mmCIF file with all atom_site columns, C-alpha atoms in Angstrom:
data_model
loop_
_atom_site.group_PDB
_atom_site.id
_atom_site.type_symbol
_atom_site.label_atom_id
_atom_site.label_alt_id
_atom_site.label_comp_id
_atom_site.label_asym_id
_atom_site.label_entity_id
_atom_site.label_seq_id
_atom_site.pdbx_PDB_ins_code
_atom_site.Cartn_x
_atom_site.Cartn_y
_atom_site.Cartn_z
_atom_site.occupancy
_atom_site.B_iso_or_equiv
_atom_site.pdbx_formal_charge
_atom_site.auth_seq_id
_atom_site.auth_comp_id
_atom_site.auth_asym_id
_atom_site.auth_atom_id
_atom_site.pdbx_PDB_model_num
ATOM 1   C CA . MET A 1 1   ? 100.988 103.943 113.687 1.00 61.00 ? 1   MET A CA 1
ATOM 2   C CA . VAL A 1 2   ? 101.768 107.399 112.329 1.00 72.00 ? 2   VAL A CA 1
ATOM 3   C CA . GLY A 1 3   ? 104.125 107.675 109.368 1.00 92.00 ? 3   GLY A CA 1
ATOM 4   C CA . ILE A 1 4   ? 106.131 110.825 108.843 1.00 97.00 ? 4   ILE A CA 1
ATOM 5   C CA . ALA A 1 5   ? 105.586 113.583 111.419 1.00 97.00 ? 5   ALA A CA 1
ATOM 6   C CA . TYR A 1 6   ? 107.121 116.997 112.032 1.00 97.00 ? 6   TYR A CA 1
ATOM 7   C CA . GLU A 1 7   ? 109.934 115.470 114.085 1.00 97.00 ? 7   GLU A CA 1
ATOM 8   C CA . ASP A 1 8   ? 111.064 113.394 111.081 1.00 97.00 ? 8   ASP A CA 1
ATOM 9   C CA . LEU A 1 9   ? 111.536 116.424 108.853 1.00 98.00 ? 9   LEU A CA 1
ATOM 10  C CA . GLU A 1 10  ? 114.982 117.610 109.885 1.00 98.00 ? 10  GLU A CA 1
ATOM 11  C CA . PRO A 1 11  ? 116.519 120.393 107.782 1.00 98.00 ? 11  PRO A CA 1
ATOM 12  C CA . GLY A 1 12  ? 118.780 118.877 105.134 1.00 98.00 ? 12  GLY A CA 1
ATOM 13  C CA . ARG A 1 13  ? 116.834 115.631 104.892 1.00 98.00 ? 13  ARG A CA 1
ATOM 14  C CA . VAL A 1 14  ? 116.453 114.528 101.268 1.00 98.00 ? 14  VAL A CA 1
ATOM 15  C CA . PHE A 1 15  ? 113.704 112.245 99.982  1.00 98.00 ? 15  PHE A CA 1
ATOM 16  C CA . ASP A 1 16  ? 113.910 110.266 96.743  1.00 98.00 ? 16  ASP A CA 1
ATOM 17  C CA . LEU A 1 17  ? 110.317 110.242 95.494  1.00 98.00 ? 17  LEU A CA 1
ATOM 18  C CA . GLY A 1 18  ? 110.939 107.865 92.615  1.00 98.00 ? 18  GLY A CA 1
ATOM 19  C CA . SER A 1 19  ? 110.648 108.311 88.889  1.00 98.00 ? 19  SER A CA 1
ATOM 20  C CA . VAL A 1 20  ? 108.057 108.296 86.146  1.00 98.00 ? 20  VAL A CA 1
ATOM 21  C CA . ARG A 1 21  ? 108.186 107.931 82.368  1.00 98.00 ? 21  ARG A CA 1
ATOM 22  C CA . ILE A 1 22  ? 106.080 110.540 80.571  1.00 98.00 ? 22  ILE A CA 1
ATOM 23  C CA . ASP A 1 23  ? 103.165 108.935 78.748  1.00 98.00 ? 23  ASP A CA 1
ATOM 24  C CA . ARG A 1 24  ? 102.302 110.913 75.600  1.00 98.00 ? 24  ARG A CA 1
ATOM 25  C CA . ASP A 1 25  ? 98.573  110.167 75.625  1.00 98.00 ? 25  ASP A CA 1
ATOM 26  C CA . GLU A 1 26  ? 98.152  111.007 79.309  1.00 98.00 ? 26  GLU A CA 1
ATOM 27  C CA . MET A 1 27  ? 100.206 114.191 78.833  1.00 98.00 ? 27  MET A CA 1
ATOM 28  C CA . VAL A 1 28  ? 98.046  115.352 75.910  1.00 98.00 ? 28  VAL A CA 1
ATOM 29  C CA . GLU A 1 29  ? 94.802  114.451 77.681  1.00 98.00 ? 29  GLU A CA 1
ATOM 30  C CA . PHE A 1 30  ? 95.854  116.544 80.686  1.00 98.00 ? 30  PHE A CA 1
ATOM 31  C CA . ALA A 1 31  ? 96.613  119.449 78.345  1.00 98.00 ? 31  ALA A CA 1
ATOM 32  C CA . ARG A 1 32  ? 93.246  119.107 76.578  1.00 98.00 ? 32  ARG A CA 1
ATOM 33  C CA . ARG A 1 33  ? 91.497  119.436 79.907  1.00 98.00 ? 33  ARG A CA 1
ATOM 34  C CA . PHE A 1 34  ? 93.637  121.927 81.820  1.00 98.00 ? 34  PHE A CA 1
ATOM 35  C CA . ASP A 1 35  ? 96.204  123.697 79.590  1.00 98.00 ? 35  ASP A CA 1
ATOM 36  C CA . PRO A 1 36  ? 95.105  123.530 75.930  1.00 98.00 ? 36  PRO A CA 1
ATOM 37  C CA . GLN A 1 37  ? 97.942  125.489 74.381  1.00 98.00 ? 37  GLN A CA 1
ATOM 38  C CA . PRO A 1 38  ? 98.898  124.296 70.875  1.00 98.00 ? 38  PRO A CA 1
ATOM 39  C CA . PHE A 1 39  ? 102.421 123.104 71.781  1.00 98.00 ? 39  PHE A CA 1
ATOM 40  C CA . HIS A 1 40  ? 100.901 120.813 74.450  1.00 98.00 ? 40  HIS A CA 1
ATOM 41  C CA . LEU A 1 41  ? 98.369  119.318 72.018  1.00 98.00 ? 41  LEU A CA 1
ATOM 42  C CA . ASP A 1 42  ? 99.862  119.075 68.543  1.00 97.00 ? 42  ASP A CA 1
ATOM 43  C CA . GLU A 1 43  ? 103.195 117.729 67.286  1.00 96.00 ? 43  GLU A CA 1
ATOM 44  C CA . GLU A 1 44  ? 103.507 120.293 64.470  1.00 96.00 ? 44  GLU A CA 1
ATOM 45  C CA . ALA A 1 45  ? 102.616 123.237 66.686  1.00 97.00 ? 45  ALA A CA 1
ATOM 46  C CA . GLY A 1 46  ? 105.142 122.006 69.223  1.00 96.00 ? 46  GLY A CA 1
ATOM 47  C CA . ALA A 1 47  ? 107.844 121.713 66.559  1.00 96.00 ? 47  ALA A CA 1
ATOM 48  C CA . ARG A 1 48  ? 107.182 125.312 65.439  1.00 97.00 ? 48  ARG A CA 1
ATOM 49  C CA . SER A 1 49  ? 107.336 126.625 68.995  1.00 97.00 ? 49  SER A CA 1
ATOM 50  C CA . VAL A 1 50  ? 110.372 127.780 70.948  1.00 96.00 ? 50  VAL A CA 1
ATOM 51  C CA . LEU A 1 51  ? 109.963 124.540 72.958  1.00 95.00 ? 51  LEU A CA 1
ATOM 52  C CA . GLY A 1 52  ? 111.016 122.395 69.999  1.00 95.00 ? 52  GLY A CA 1
ATOM 53  C CA . GLY A 1 53  ? 108.346 119.721 70.097  1.00 97.00 ? 53  GLY A CA 1
ATOM 54  C CA . LEU A 1 54  ? 105.161 118.465 71.670  1.00 98.00 ? 54  LEU A CA 1
ATOM 55  C CA . CYS A 1 55  ? 105.761 119.016 75.368  1.00 98.00 ? 55  CYS A CA 1
ATOM 56  C CA . ALA A 1 56  ? 104.052 118.644 78.701  1.00 98.00 ? 56  ALA A CA 1
ATOM 57  C CA . SER A 1 57  ? 102.312 121.414 80.527  1.00 98.00 ? 57  SER A CA 1
ATOM 58  C CA . GLY A 1 58  ? 104.316 122.488 83.544  1.00 98.00 ? 58  GLY A CA 1
ATOM 59  C CA . TRP A 1 59  ? 101.164 121.870 85.568  1.00 98.00 ? 59  TRP A CA 1
ATOM 60  C CA . TYR A 1 60  ? 101.178 118.260 84.397  1.00 98.00 ? 60  TYR A CA 1
ATOM 61  C CA . THR A 1 61  ? 104.773 117.879 85.555  1.00 98.00 ? 61  THR A CA 1
ATOM 62  C CA . SER A 1 62  ? 103.836 119.481 88.877  1.00 98.00 ? 62  SER A CA 1
ATOM 63  C CA . SER A 1 63  ? 100.892 117.100 89.233  1.00 98.00 ? 63  SER A CA 1
ATOM 64  C CA . LEU A 1 64  ? 103.138 114.087 88.675  1.00 98.00 ? 64  LEU A CA 1
ATOM 65  C CA . TRP A 1 65  ? 105.487 115.400 91.377  1.00 98.00 ? 65  TRP A CA 1
ATOM 66  C CA . MET A 1 66  ? 102.534 115.879 93.726  1.00 98.00 ? 66  MET A CA 1
ATOM 67  C CA . ARG A 1 67  ? 101.457 112.279 93.222  1.00 98.00 ? 67  ARG A CA 1
ATOM 68  C CA . ALA A 1 68  ? 104.968 111.070 94.075  1.00 98.00 ? 68  ALA A CA 1
ATOM 69  C CA . TYR A 1 69  ? 104.990 113.327 97.178  1.00 98.00 ? 69  TYR A CA 1
ATOM 70  C CA . VAL A 1 70  ? 101.654 111.932 98.355  1.00 98.00 ? 70  VAL A CA 1
ATOM 71  C CA . ASP A 1 71  ? 102.793 108.344 97.808  1.00 97.00 ? 71  ASP A CA 1
ATOM 72  C CA . GLY A 1 72  ? 106.265 108.831 99.301  1.00 97.00 ? 72  GLY A CA 1
ATOM 73  C CA . VAL A 1 73  ? 105.653 111.236 102.167 1.00 97.00 ? 73  VAL A CA 1
ATOM 74  C CA . LEU A 1 74  ? 102.094 112.338 102.844 1.00 97.00 ? 74  LEU A CA 1
ATOM 75  C CA . SER A 1 75  ? 100.199 109.039 102.969 1.00 96.00 ? 75  SER A CA 1
ATOM 76  C CA . GLY A 1 76  ? 99.867  108.075 106.597 1.00 94.00 ? 76  GLY A CA 1
ATOM 77  C CA . SER A 1 77  ? 101.714 111.197 107.750 1.00 97.00 ? 77  SER A CA 1
ATOM 78  C CA . THR A 1 78  ? 100.576 113.990 110.047 1.00 97.00 ? 78  THR A CA 1
ATOM 79  C CA . SER A 1 79  ? 100.253 116.385 107.084 1.00 97.00 ? 79  SER A CA 1
ATOM 80  C CA . GLN A 1 80  ? 97.841  119.242 107.582 1.00 97.00 ? 80  GLN A CA 1
ATOM 81  C CA . GLY A 1 81  ? 98.122  120.744 104.097 1.00 97.00 ? 81  GLY A CA 1
ATOM 82  C CA . SER A 1 82  ? 100.061 123.730 102.802 1.00 97.00 ? 82  SER A CA 1
ATOM 83  C CA . PRO A 1 83  ? 99.530  127.471 103.042 1.00 96.00 ? 83  PRO A CA 1
ATOM 84  C CA . GLY A 1 84  ? 101.386 127.961 99.738  1.00 96.00 ? 84  GLY A CA 1
ATOM 85  C CA . GLY A 1 85  ? 104.771 128.597 98.263  1.00 95.00 ? 85  GLY A CA 1
ATOM 86  C CA . ASN A 1 86  ? 106.969 131.337 96.944  1.00 92.00 ? 86  ASN A CA 1
ATOM 87  C CA . GLU A 1 87  ? 108.811 129.895 93.957  1.00 93.00 ? 87  GLU A CA 1
ATOM 88  C CA . LEU A 1 88  ? 108.031 127.703 90.969  1.00 97.00 ? 88  LEU A CA 1
ATOM 89  C CA . SER A 1 89  ? 110.243 127.305 87.920  1.00 97.00 ? 89  SER A CA 1
ATOM 90  C CA . TRP A 1 90  ? 110.124 125.057 84.885  1.00 97.00 ? 90  TRP A CA 1
ATOM 91  C CA . ALA A 1 91  ? 113.663 125.278 83.519  1.00 97.00 ? 91  ALA A CA 1
ATOM 92  C CA . ALA A 1 92  ? 113.251 122.981 80.511  1.00 97.00 ? 92  ALA A CA 1
ATOM 93  C CA . PRO A 1 93  ? 110.407 121.402 78.550  1.00 97.00 ? 93  PRO A CA 1
ATOM 94  C CA . VAL A 1 94  ? 109.323 117.830 79.218  1.00 98.00 ? 94  VAL A CA 1
ATOM 95  C CA . PHE A 1 95  ? 108.660 115.552 76.256  1.00 98.00 ? 95  PHE A CA 1
ATOM 96  C CA . PRO A 1 96  ? 106.895 112.205 75.753  1.00 98.00 ? 96  PRO A CA 1
ATOM 97  C CA . ASP A 1 97  ? 108.979 109.249 76.963  1.00 98.00 ? 97  ASP A CA 1
ATOM 98  C CA . ASP A 1 98  ? 111.207 111.426 79.156  1.00 98.00 ? 98  ASP A CA 1
ATOM 99  C CA . GLU A 1 99  ? 112.014 109.819 82.478  1.00 98.00 ? 99  GLU A CA 1
ATOM 100 C CA . LEU A 1 100 ? 111.779 112.204 85.398  1.00 98.00 ? 100 LEU A CA 1
ATOM 101 C CA . ARG A 1 101 ? 113.202 111.608 88.876  1.00 98.00 ? 101 ARG A CA 1
ATOM 102 C CA . PHE A 1 102 ? 111.434 113.415 91.698  1.00 98.00 ? 102 PHE A CA 1
ATOM 103 C CA . GLY A 1 103 ? 112.991 114.593 94.917  1.00 98.00 ? 103 GLY A CA 1
ATOM 104 C CA . MET A 1 104 ? 112.316 116.691 97.963  1.00 98.00 ? 104 MET A CA 1
ATOM 105 C CA . THR A 1 105 ? 114.616 118.483 100.405 1.00 98.00 ? 105 THR A CA 1
ATOM 106 C CA . VAL A 1 106 ? 113.661 119.867 103.808 1.00 98.00 ? 106 VAL A CA 1
ATOM 107 C CA . ASN A 1 107 ? 115.063 123.397 104.031 1.00 98.00 ? 107 ASN A CA 1
ATOM 108 C CA . SER A 1 108 ? 113.892 124.535 107.446 1.00 98.00 ? 108 SER A CA 1
ATOM 109 C CA . ARG A 1 109 ? 111.218 124.007 110.048 1.00 98.00 ? 109 ARG A CA 1
ATOM 110 C CA . ARG A 1 110 ? 109.672 125.684 113.050 1.00 98.00 ? 110 ARG A CA 1
ATOM 111 C CA . LEU A 1 111 ? 106.837 125.053 115.430 1.00 97.00 ? 111 LEU A CA 1
ATOM 112 C CA . SER A 1 112 ? 103.811 127.308 115.200 1.00 95.00 ? 112 SER A CA 1
ATOM 113 C CA . LYS A 1 113 ? 103.641 129.932 117.960 1.00 95.00 ? 113 LYS A CA 1
ATOM 114 C CA . SER A 1 114 ? 99.862  129.704 118.186 1.00 95.00 ? 114 SER A CA 1
ATOM 115 C CA . ARG A 1 115 ? 99.590  125.918 117.727 1.00 93.00 ? 115 ARG A CA 1
ATOM 116 C CA . PRO A 1 116 ? 102.563 124.208 119.397 1.00 90.00 ? 116 PRO A CA 1
ATOM 117 C CA . ASN A 1 117 ? 101.583 120.780 118.022 1.00 94.00 ? 117 ASN A CA 1
ATOM 118 C CA . LEU A 1 118 ? 101.818 122.058 114.437 1.00 97.00 ? 118 LEU A CA 1
ATOM 119 C CA . GLY A 1 119 ? 105.041 122.564 112.523 1.00 97.00 ? 119 GLY A CA 1
ATOM 120 C CA . LEU A 1 120 ? 105.733 124.639 109.436 1.00 98.00 ? 120 LEU A CA 1
ATOM 121 C CA . VAL A 1 121 ? 108.263 122.987 107.142 1.00 98.00 ? 121 VAL A CA 1
ATOM 122 C CA . GLU A 1 122 ? 109.859 124.677 104.132 1.00 98.00 ? 122 GLU A CA 1
ATOM 123 C CA . ILE A 1 123 ? 110.381 122.160 101.346 1.00 98.00 ? 123 ILE A CA 1
ATOM 124 C CA . THR A 1 124 ? 111.977 122.289 97.916  1.00 98.00 ? 124 THR A CA 1
ATOM 125 C CA . GLY A 1 125 ? 110.555 119.861 95.375  1.00 98.00 ? 125 GLY A CA 1
ATOM 126 C CA . THR A 1 126 ? 112.490 118.932 92.249  1.00 98.00 ? 126 THR A CA 1
ATOM 127 C CA . ALA A 1 127 ? 112.163 117.021 88.999  1.00 98.00 ? 127 ALA A CA 1
ATOM 128 C CA . ASP A 1 128 ? 115.268 116.006 87.063  1.00 98.00 ? 128 ASP A CA 1
ATOM 129 C CA . ARG A 1 129 ? 115.830 114.472 83.642  1.00 98.00 ? 129 ARG A CA 1
ATOM 130 C CA . ASP A 1 130 ? 119.233 112.812 83.773  1.00 96.00 ? 130 ASP A CA 1
ATOM 131 C CA . ALA A 1 131 ? 121.555 115.545 85.106  1.00 95.00 ? 131 ALA A CA 1
ATOM 132 C CA . ASP A 1 132 ? 119.205 118.395 84.153  1.00 96.00 ? 132 ASP A CA 1
ATOM 133 C CA . ARG A 1 133 ? 116.930 120.048 86.691  1.00 98.00 ? 133 ARG A CA 1
ATOM 134 C CA . ILE A 1 134 ? 113.696 120.666 84.848  1.00 97.00 ? 134 ILE A CA 1
ATOM 135 C CA . MET A 1 135 ? 111.438 121.800 87.698  1.00 98.00 ? 135 MET A CA 1
ATOM 136 C CA . ARG A 1 136 ? 112.002 123.346 91.114  1.00 98.00 ? 136 ARG A CA 1
ATOM 137 C CA . PHE A 1 137 ? 109.640 124.866 93.610  1.00 97.00 ? 137 PHE A CA 1
ATOM 138 C CA . THR A 1 138 ? 109.629 125.863 97.250  1.00 98.00 ? 138 THR A CA 1
ATOM 139 C CA . PHE A 1 139 ? 106.613 125.779 99.538  1.00 98.00 ? 139 PHE A CA 1
ATOM 140 C CA . LEU A 1 140 ? 105.534 125.488 103.156 1.00 98.00 ? 140 LEU A CA 1
ATOM 141 C CA . ALA A 1 141 ? 103.963 122.311 104.445 1.00 98.00 ? 141 ALA A CA 1
ATOM 142 C CA . MET A 1 142 ? 102.194 121.879 107.751 1.00 98.00 ? 142 MET A CA 1
ATOM 143 C CA . PHE A 1 143 ? 102.792 118.707 109.772 1.00 98.00 ? 143 PHE A CA 1
ATOM 144 C CA . GLY A 1 144 ? 101.514 117.764 113.164 1.00 97.00 ? 144 GLY A CA 1
ATOM 145 C CA . THR A 1 145 ? 103.904 116.627 115.846 1.00 96.00 ? 145 THR A CA 1
ATOM 146 C CA . ARG A 1 146 ? 103.842 113.037 117.061 1.00 92.00 ? 146 ARG A CA 1
ATOM 147 C CA . GLU A 1 147 ? 102.252 114.274 120.288 1.00 80.00 ? 147 GLU A CA 1
ATOM 148 C CA . GLN A 1 148 ? 99.396  115.743 118.232 1.00 61.00 ? 148 GLN A CA 1
ATOM 149 C CA . SER A 1 149 ? 98.528  112.451 116.524 1.00 51.00 ? 149 SER A CA 1
#
């Protein structure tokens, strides 16, 4: 049985993708490998930075959101990937032990003109810490129709 398909992604639909507590060691290890800037690696460097403390790479935060999206939407769906996005913003730094809540909103959708069993869905992904929006991005996702599966 197919999970989420194009037909399920009505504009305005909101998905709660759950939450995660930021693990300091995992955050720093990600930075060592992929974004080794001093404020992502060292407490003192973070404290001296405009960010105010050791903080997560925005790419780490984005990766955590992606994992929640895969677990909450994509697994078992008719997803066919993404051709990209047009906006990404990290409005506030993320620190160890922060709890982030992830969400997703369907903005719009349309069927492909050349592939009628494929839909293009514009999605906004978010990460919030309490009442503060700390990350927001918009992208297109491709989902097959139920007929396609």
